Coordinates of C-alpha atoms and ligand atoms in Angstrom, one line a residue:
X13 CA 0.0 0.0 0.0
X14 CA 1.6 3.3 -0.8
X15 CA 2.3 6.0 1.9
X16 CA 0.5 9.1 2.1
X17 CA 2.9 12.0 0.7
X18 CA 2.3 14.0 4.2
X19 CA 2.0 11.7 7.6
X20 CA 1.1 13.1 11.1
X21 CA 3.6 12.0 13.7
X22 CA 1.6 9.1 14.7
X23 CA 1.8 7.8 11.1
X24 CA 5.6 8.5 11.1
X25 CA 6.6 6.4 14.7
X26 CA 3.5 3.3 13.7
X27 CA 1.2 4.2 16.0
X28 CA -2.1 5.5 16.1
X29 CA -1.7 10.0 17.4
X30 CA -3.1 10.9 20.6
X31 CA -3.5 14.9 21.6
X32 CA -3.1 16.8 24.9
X33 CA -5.9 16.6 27.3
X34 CA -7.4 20.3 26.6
X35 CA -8.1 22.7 24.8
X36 CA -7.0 26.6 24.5
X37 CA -9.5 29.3 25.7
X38 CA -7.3 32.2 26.3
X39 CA -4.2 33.1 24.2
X40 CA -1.4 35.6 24.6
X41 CA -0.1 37.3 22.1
X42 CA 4.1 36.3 21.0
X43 CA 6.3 39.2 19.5
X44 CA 9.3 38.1 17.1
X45 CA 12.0 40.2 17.2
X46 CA 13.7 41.0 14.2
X47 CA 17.2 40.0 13.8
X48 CA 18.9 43.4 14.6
X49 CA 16.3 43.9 17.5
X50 CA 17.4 40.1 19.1
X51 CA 21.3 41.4 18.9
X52 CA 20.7 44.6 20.6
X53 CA 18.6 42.0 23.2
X54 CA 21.5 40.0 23.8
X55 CA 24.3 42.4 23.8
X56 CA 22.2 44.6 26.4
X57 CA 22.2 40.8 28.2
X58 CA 25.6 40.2 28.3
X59 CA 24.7 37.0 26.4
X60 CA 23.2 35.5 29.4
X61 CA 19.3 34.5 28.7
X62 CA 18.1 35.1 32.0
X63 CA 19.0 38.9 31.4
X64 CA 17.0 39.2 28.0
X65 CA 13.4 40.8 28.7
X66 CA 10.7 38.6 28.2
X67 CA 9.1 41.1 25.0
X68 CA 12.1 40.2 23.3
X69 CA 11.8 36.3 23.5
X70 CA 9.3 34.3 20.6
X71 CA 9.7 30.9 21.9
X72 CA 10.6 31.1 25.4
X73 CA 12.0 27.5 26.7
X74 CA 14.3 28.9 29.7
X75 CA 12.7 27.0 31.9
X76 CA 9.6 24.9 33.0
X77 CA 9.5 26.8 36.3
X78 CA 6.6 28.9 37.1
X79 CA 5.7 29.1 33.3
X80 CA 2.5 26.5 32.9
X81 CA -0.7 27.2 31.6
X82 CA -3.5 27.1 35.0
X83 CA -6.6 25.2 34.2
X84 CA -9.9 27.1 34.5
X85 CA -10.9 25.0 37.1
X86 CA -7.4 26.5 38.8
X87 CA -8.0 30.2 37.9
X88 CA -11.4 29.7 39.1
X89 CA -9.6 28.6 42.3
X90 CA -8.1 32.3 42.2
X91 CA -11.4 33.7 43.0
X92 CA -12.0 31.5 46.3
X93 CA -8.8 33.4 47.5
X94 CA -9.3 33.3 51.3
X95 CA -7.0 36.2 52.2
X96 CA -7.2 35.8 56.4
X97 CA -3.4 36.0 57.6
X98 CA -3.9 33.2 59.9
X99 CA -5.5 30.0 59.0
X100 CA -6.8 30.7 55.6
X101 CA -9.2 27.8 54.0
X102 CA -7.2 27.7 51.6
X103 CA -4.2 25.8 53.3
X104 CA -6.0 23.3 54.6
X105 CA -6.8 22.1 50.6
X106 CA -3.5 22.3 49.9
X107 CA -2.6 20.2 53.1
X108 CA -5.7 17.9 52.3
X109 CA -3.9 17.0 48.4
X110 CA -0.5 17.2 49.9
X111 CA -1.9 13.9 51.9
X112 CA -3.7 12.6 49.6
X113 CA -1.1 12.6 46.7
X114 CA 2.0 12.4 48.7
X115 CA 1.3 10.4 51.6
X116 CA 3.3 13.0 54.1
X117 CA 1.8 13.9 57.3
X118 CA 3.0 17.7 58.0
X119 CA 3.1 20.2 55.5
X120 CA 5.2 24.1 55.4
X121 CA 4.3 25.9 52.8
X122 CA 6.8 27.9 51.0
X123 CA 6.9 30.9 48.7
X124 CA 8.8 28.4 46.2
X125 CA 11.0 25.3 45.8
X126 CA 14.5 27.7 47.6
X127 CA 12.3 28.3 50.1
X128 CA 11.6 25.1 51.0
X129 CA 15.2 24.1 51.0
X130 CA 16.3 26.9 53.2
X131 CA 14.1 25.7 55.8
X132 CA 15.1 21.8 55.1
X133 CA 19.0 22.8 54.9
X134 CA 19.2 24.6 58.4
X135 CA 16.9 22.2 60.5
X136 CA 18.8 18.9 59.7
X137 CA 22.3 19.7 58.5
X138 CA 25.3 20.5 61.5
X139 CA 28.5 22.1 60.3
X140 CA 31.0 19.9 59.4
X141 CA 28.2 16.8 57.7
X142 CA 27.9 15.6 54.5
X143 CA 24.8 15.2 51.9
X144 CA 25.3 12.7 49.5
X145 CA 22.5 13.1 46.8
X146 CA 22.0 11.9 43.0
X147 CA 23.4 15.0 41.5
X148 CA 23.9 18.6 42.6
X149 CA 20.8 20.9 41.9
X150 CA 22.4 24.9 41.9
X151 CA 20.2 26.3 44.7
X152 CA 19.9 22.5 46.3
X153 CA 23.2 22.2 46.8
X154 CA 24.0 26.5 47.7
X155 CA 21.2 25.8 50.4
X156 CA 23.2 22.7 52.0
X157 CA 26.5 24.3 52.2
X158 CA 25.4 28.1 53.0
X159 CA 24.1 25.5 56.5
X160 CA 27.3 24.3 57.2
X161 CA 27.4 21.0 54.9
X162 CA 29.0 19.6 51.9
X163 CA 27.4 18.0 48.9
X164 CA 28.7 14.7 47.8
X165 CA 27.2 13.2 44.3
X166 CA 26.2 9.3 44.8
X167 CA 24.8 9.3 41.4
X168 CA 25.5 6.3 39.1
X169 CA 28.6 7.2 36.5
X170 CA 26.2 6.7 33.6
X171 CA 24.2 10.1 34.7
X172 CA 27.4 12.1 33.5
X173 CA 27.5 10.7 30.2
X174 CA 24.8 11.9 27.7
X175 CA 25.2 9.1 25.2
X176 CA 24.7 6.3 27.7
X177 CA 21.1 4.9 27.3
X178 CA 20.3 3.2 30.8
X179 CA 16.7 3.9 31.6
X180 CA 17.4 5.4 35.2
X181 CA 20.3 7.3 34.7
X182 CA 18.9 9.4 37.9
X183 CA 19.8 6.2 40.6
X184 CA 21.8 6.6 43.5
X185 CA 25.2 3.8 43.0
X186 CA 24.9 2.1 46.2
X187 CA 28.1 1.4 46.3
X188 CA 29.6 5.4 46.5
X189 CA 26.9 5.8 49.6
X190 CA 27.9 2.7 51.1
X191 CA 31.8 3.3 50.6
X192 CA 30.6 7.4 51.7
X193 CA 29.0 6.3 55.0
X194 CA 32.4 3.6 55.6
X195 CA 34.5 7.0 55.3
X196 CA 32.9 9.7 57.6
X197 CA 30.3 7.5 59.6
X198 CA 26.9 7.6 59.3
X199 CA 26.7 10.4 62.1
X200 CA 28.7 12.7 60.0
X201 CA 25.3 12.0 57.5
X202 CA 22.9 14.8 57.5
X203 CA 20.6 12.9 55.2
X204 CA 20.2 11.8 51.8
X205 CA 18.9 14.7 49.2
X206 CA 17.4 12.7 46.8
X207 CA 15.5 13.8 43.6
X208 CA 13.1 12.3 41.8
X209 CA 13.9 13.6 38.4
X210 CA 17.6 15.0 38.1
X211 CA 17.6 18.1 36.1
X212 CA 21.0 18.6 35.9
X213 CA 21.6 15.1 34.2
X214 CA 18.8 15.8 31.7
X215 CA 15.3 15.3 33.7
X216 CA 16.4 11.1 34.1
X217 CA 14.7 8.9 36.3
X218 CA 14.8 7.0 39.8
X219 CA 13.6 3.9 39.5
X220 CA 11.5 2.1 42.7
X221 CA 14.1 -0.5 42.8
X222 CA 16.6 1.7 43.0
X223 CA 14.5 4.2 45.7
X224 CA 13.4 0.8 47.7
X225 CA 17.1 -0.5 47.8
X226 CA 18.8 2.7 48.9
X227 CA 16.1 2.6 52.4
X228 CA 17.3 -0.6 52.7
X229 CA 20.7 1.2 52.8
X230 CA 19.8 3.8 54.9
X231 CA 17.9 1.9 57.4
X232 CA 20.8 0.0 58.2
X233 CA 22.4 3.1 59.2
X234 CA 19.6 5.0 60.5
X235 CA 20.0 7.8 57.6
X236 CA 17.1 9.5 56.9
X237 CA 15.8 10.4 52.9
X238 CA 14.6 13.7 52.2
X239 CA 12.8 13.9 48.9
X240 CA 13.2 17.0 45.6
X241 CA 9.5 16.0 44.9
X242 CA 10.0 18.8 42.2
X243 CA 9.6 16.8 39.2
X244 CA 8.1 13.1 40.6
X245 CA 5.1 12.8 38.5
X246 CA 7.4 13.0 35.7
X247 CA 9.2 10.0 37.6
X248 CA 6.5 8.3 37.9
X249 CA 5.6 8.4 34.3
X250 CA 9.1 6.4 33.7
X251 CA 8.7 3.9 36.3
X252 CA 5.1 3.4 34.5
X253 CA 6.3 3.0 31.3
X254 CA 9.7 1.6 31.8
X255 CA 9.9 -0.4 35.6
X256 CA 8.6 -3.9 35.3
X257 CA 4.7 -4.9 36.6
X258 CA 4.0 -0.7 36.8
X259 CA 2.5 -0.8 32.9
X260 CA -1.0 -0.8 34.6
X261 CA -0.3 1.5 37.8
X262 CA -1.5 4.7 37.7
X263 CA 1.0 7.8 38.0
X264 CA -0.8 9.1 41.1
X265 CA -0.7 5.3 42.7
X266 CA 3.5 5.2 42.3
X267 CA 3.7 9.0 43.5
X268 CA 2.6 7.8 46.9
X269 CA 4.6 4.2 46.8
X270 CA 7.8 6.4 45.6
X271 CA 7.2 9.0 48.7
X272 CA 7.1 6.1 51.0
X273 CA 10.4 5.3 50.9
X274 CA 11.2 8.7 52.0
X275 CA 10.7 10.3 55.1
X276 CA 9.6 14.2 53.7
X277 CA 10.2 16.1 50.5
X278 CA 10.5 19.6 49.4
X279 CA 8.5 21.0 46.3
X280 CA 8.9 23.5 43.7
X281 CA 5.5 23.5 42.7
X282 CA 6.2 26.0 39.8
X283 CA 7.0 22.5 38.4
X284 CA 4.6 19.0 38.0
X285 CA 2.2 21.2 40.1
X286 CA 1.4 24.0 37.1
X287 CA 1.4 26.9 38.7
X288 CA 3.2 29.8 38.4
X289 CA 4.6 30.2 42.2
X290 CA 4.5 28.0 45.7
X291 CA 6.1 25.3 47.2
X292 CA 6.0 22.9 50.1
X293 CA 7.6 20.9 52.8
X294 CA 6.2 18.3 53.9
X295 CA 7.4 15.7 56.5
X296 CA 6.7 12.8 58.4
X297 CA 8.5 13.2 61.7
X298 CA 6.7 15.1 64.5
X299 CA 9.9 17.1 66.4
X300 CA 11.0 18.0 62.5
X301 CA 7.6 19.4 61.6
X302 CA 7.6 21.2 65.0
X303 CA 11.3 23.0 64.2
X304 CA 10.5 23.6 60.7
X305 CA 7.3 25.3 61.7
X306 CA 9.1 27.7 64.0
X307 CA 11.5 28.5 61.2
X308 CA 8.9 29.4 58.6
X309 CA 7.6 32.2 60.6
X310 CA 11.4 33.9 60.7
X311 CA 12.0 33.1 56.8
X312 CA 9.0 32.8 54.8
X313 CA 5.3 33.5 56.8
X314 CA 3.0 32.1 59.2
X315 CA 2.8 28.5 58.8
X316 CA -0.6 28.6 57.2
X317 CA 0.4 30.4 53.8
X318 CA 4.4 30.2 54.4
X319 CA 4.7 33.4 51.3
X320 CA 2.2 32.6 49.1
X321 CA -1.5 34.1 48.8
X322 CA -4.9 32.0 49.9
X323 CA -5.3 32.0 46.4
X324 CA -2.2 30.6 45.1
X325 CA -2.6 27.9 47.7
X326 CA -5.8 27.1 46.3
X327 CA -4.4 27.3 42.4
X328 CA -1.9 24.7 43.6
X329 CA -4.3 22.4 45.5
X330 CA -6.0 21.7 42.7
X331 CA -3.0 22.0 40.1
X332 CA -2.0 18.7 42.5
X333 CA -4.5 16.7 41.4
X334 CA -4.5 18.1 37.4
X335 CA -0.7 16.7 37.5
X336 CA -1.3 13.1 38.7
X337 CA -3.4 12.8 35.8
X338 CA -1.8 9.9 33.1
X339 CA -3.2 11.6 30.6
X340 CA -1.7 14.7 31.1
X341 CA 1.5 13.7 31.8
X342 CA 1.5 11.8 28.5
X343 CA 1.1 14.3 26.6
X344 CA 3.7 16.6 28.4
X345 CA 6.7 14.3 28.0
X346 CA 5.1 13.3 24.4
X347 CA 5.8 17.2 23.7
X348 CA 9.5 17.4 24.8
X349 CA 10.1 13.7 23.4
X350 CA 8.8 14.8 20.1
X351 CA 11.5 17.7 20.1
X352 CA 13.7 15.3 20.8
X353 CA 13.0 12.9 18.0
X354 CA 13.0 15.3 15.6
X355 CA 16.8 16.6 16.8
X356 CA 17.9 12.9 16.9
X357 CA 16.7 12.4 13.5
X358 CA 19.0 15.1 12.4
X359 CA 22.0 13.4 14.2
X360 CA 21.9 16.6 16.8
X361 CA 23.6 15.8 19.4
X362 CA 21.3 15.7 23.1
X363 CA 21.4 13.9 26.7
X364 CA 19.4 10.8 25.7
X365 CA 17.3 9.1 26.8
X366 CA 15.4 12.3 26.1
X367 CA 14.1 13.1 30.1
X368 CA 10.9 14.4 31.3
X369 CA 11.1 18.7 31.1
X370 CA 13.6 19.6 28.7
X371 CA 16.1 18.3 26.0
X372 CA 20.0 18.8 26.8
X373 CA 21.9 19.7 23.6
X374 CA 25.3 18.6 24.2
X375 CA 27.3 21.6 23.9
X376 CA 30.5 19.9 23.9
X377 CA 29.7 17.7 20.9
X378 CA 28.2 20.7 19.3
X379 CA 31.0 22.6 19.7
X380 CA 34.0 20.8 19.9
X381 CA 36.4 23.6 19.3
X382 CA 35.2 25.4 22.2
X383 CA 37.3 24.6 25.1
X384 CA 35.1 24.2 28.4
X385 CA 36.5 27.9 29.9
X386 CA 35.2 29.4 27.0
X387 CA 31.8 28.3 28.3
X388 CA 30.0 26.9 25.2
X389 CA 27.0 26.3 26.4
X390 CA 26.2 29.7 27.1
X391 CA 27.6 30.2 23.9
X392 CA 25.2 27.8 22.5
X393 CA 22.4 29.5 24.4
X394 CA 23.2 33.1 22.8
X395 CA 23.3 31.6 19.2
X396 CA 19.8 30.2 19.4
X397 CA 18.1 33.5 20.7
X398 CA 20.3 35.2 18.2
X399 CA 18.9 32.9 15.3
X400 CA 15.8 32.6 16.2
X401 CA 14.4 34.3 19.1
X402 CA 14.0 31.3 20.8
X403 CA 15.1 31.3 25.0
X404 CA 17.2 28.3 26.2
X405 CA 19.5 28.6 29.4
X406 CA 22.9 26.8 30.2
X407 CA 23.6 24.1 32.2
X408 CA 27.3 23.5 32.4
X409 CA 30.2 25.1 33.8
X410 CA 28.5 28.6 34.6
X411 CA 26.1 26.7 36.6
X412 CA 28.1 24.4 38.3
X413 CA 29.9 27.4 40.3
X414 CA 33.3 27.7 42.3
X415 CA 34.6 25.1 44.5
X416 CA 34.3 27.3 47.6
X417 CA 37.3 26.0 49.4
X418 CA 39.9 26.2 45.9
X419 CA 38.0 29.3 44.5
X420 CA 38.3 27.5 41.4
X421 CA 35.5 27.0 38.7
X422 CA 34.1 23.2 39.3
X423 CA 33.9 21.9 35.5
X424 CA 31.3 18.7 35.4
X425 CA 31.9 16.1 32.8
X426 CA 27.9 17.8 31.3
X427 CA 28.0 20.8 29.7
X428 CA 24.7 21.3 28.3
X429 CA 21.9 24.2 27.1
X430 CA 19.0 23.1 28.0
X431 CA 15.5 23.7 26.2
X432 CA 12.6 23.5 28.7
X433 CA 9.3 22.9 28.0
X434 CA 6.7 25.0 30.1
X435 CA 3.2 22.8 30.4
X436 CA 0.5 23.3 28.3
X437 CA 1.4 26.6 26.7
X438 CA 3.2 25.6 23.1
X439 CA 1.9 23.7 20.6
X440 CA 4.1 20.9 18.0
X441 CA 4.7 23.9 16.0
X442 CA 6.6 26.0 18.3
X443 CA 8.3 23.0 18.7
X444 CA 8.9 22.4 15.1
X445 CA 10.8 26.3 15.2
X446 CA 12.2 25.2 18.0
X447 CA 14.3 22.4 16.7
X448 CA 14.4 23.8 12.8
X449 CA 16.1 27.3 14.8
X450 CA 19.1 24.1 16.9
X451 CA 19.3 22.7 12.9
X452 CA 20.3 26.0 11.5
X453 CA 22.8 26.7 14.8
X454 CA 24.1 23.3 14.4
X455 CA 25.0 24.2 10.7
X456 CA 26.7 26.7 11.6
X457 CA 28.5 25.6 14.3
X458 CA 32.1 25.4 13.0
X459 CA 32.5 29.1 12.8
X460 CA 31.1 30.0 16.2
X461 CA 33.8 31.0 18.7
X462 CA 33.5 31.3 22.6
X463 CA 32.6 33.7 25.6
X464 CA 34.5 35.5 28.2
X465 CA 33.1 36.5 31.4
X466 CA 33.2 39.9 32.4
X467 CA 31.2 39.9 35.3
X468 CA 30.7 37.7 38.0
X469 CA 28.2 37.2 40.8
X470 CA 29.4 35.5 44.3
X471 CA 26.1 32.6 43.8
X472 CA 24.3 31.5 41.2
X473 CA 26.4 33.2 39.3
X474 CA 24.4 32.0 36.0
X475 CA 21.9 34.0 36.8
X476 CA 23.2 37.4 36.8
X477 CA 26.9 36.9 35.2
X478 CA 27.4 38.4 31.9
X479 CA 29.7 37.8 28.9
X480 CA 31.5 39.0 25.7
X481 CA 32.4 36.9 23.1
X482 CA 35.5 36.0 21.7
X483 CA 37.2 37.4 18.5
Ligands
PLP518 C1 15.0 20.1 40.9 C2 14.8 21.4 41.5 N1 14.8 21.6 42.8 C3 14.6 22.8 43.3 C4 14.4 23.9 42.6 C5 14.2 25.3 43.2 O1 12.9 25.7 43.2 P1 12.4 27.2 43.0 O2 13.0 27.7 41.7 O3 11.0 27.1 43.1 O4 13.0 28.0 44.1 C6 14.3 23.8 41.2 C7 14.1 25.0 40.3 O5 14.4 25.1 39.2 C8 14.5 22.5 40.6 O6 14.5 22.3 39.3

């Protein structure tokens, strides 16, 4: 039978299309710069995307973070805004699907994820401990050591390779926690930071095996496991499609069997939980819940809105149970996988396997002339926005920081620009720009030269640093 001269997606991977679950009642407007307008942007930036304005970005894929489409149901929630300082209606719904979804007993609200980790960072880690964790996050890991501790990465050694394929590259390696704990004692362990997807490795997975084995671990040495619930229901949708006997076990079902290995979690909820501020602590431990709900008052708020407005607490409570939904998350992984596909099918080179938020383009086989202190994912990041308009952010040696005790820049073995996809706000054919705007860059790549940094903030310096390039 011949083929049809056009073919939907579907059609092109054998199988029959599915669509997001919604549809689009309110729009806003995009703006496409024009080529000279988009260098002025950047130059103005110091080539550094988080310093562009956002009336100069068309396709904005800095980050997943706050950026999601609300529901109607959720801006409907807006409305039911019950603005009492104390005790506000619209905590306890967000404490009720906190429960519910989580399993946790005690929740903190939190003006966002930082927040969260603040609070986390000073109430369990002592000067002079150590937090192993399957990979750094930037303001994870800032939040740990501003208390006194020092991050050690227990991830598995495929994480740091973008070409390796294993299907969990987020796991802990038992054996560098073990062979951690034989080294400093598991007294010298503040606990276990462990997130359930890594960003920095590309958005990869933890599978229950791995979560389930690493308790095991920990229980034999009375460590406890606090959870980055940031991104789990994108977890989830991995262990459901990938994890043996979990091909019929709905995402909101593993969700709760994941957090019961754990003994609390922290949330961004500008993530998985589509709204565009909040976040959450949430633990299980009574004397913990007590210290952490002193602390919120000094950093954040009273403990019943911890920063955020009665109506953003309600927005979120319901944004929890819009995010457990299989369909839903389906479709949002279906959109950054078909990016994906359509850059592997042009031999573009990106983390695989393609993760849950955002594809990784591997700025070091993009550019292999660049050396690493030229920072070419940044570079990277500035070429896009310069061809296209289109907002991606780096994740490589800008991010990573200094060591504080050398002073010296840490250099990871990933050095990556990342294109994040917000939830249900761009359709297949921003994506298709998207990835023709990385095809034209990528032709182009032999004559692009590197960056020099001219300014440079004390943390998170990716943030605010800027740049010049090279001659
Ligand atoms: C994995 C992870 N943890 C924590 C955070 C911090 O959350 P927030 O930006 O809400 O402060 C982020 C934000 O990007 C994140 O991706």
């Amino acid at each position: 039978m011949s083929q049809p001269a056009y073919r939907t997606m579907g059609q092109q991977f054998g199988r029959r299309s599915w669509a997001e679950p919604w549809k689009i009642k309110m729009v806003e407007p995009l703006h496409v710069p024009t080529r000279t307008q988009r260098e002025v942007a950047l130059r103005d930036a110091g080539y550094n995307s988080f310093l562009l304005r956002s009336e100069d970005v068309y396709i904005d894929l800095l980050t997943d973070s706050g950026t999601s489409a609300m529901s109607d149901r959720q801006w409907a929630g807006i409305m039911l805004g019950d603005e009492a300082y104390a005790g506000s209606r619209n905590f306890y719904h967000l404490e009720e699907a906190v429960q519910r979804s989580y399993g946790y007993r005690h929740l903190i609200p939190t003006h966002q994820g930082r927040g969260a980790e603040h609070l986390i960072s000073r109430a369990l880690i002592r000067p002079g401990q150590y937090v192993p964790g399957n990979m750094y996050f930037t303001t994870t890991r800032l939040h740990q050591e501003l208390a006194g501790g020092t991050f050690v990465d227990v991830i598995i050694d495929e994480a740091h390779d973008p070409a390796d394929l294993h299907p969990f590259k987020g796991n802990v390696d038992l054996e560098k926690l073990e062979a951690l704990i034989a080294r400093v004692g598991a007294e010298k362990i503040a606990y276990l930071s462990l997130a359930g997807t890594v960003n920095m490795a590309g958005g990869q997975p933890v599978s229950l095996a791995n979560v389930r084995a690493v308790r095991a671990l920990c229980n034999r040495h009375g460590i406890r496991i606090y959870l980055d619930a940031t991104r789990l229901v994108e977890n989830a949708f991995f262990i459901q499609e990938r994890e043996e006997g979990y091909q019929d076990t709905p995402i909101a079902a593993i969700v709760k069997e994941f957090c019961g290995y754990t003994d609390g979690a922290w949330m961004s909820a500008k993530k998985d939980h589509l709204v565009n501020i909040g976040g959450w602590l949430a633990v299980n431990d009574p004397e913990l819940f007590d210290a952490l709900r002193n602390l919120v008052v000094i950093y954040e708020g009273l403990h019943t809105y911890g920063g955020m407005a009665g109506r953003d607490m309600e927005a979120l409570a319901i944004g929890i149970a819009e995010s457990m939904q299989d369909e839903h998350v389906r479709a949002r992984v279906g959109q950054v996988r078909y990016l994906g596909d359509l850059l592997l099918a042009w031999d573009i080179p990106i983390v695989q396997p393609v993760g849950g938020h955002a594809i990784f383009l591997d700025a070091k086989r993009f550019y292999p002339h660049i050396p690493q202190g030229q920072f070419p994912a940044q570079a990277l990041t500035a070429a896009l926005y310069l061809d296209s308009g289109v907002r991606a952010m780096e994740r490589g040696i800008v991010s990573a920081g200094r060591d504080p005790e050398t002073g010296d820049h840490r250099r990871p073995a990933l050095e990556l620009t990342r294109l994040t996809i917000p939830r249900r706000v761009y359709t297949q054919a921003h994506m298709d720009v998207a990835a023709e705007s990385v095809k034209a860059v990528y032709d182009a790549r032999s004559a692009m030269r590197g960056l020099r940094m001219v300014y440079e903030p004390k943390y998170l310096r990716f943030f605010q640093a800027r740049f010049e390039p090279l001659s």
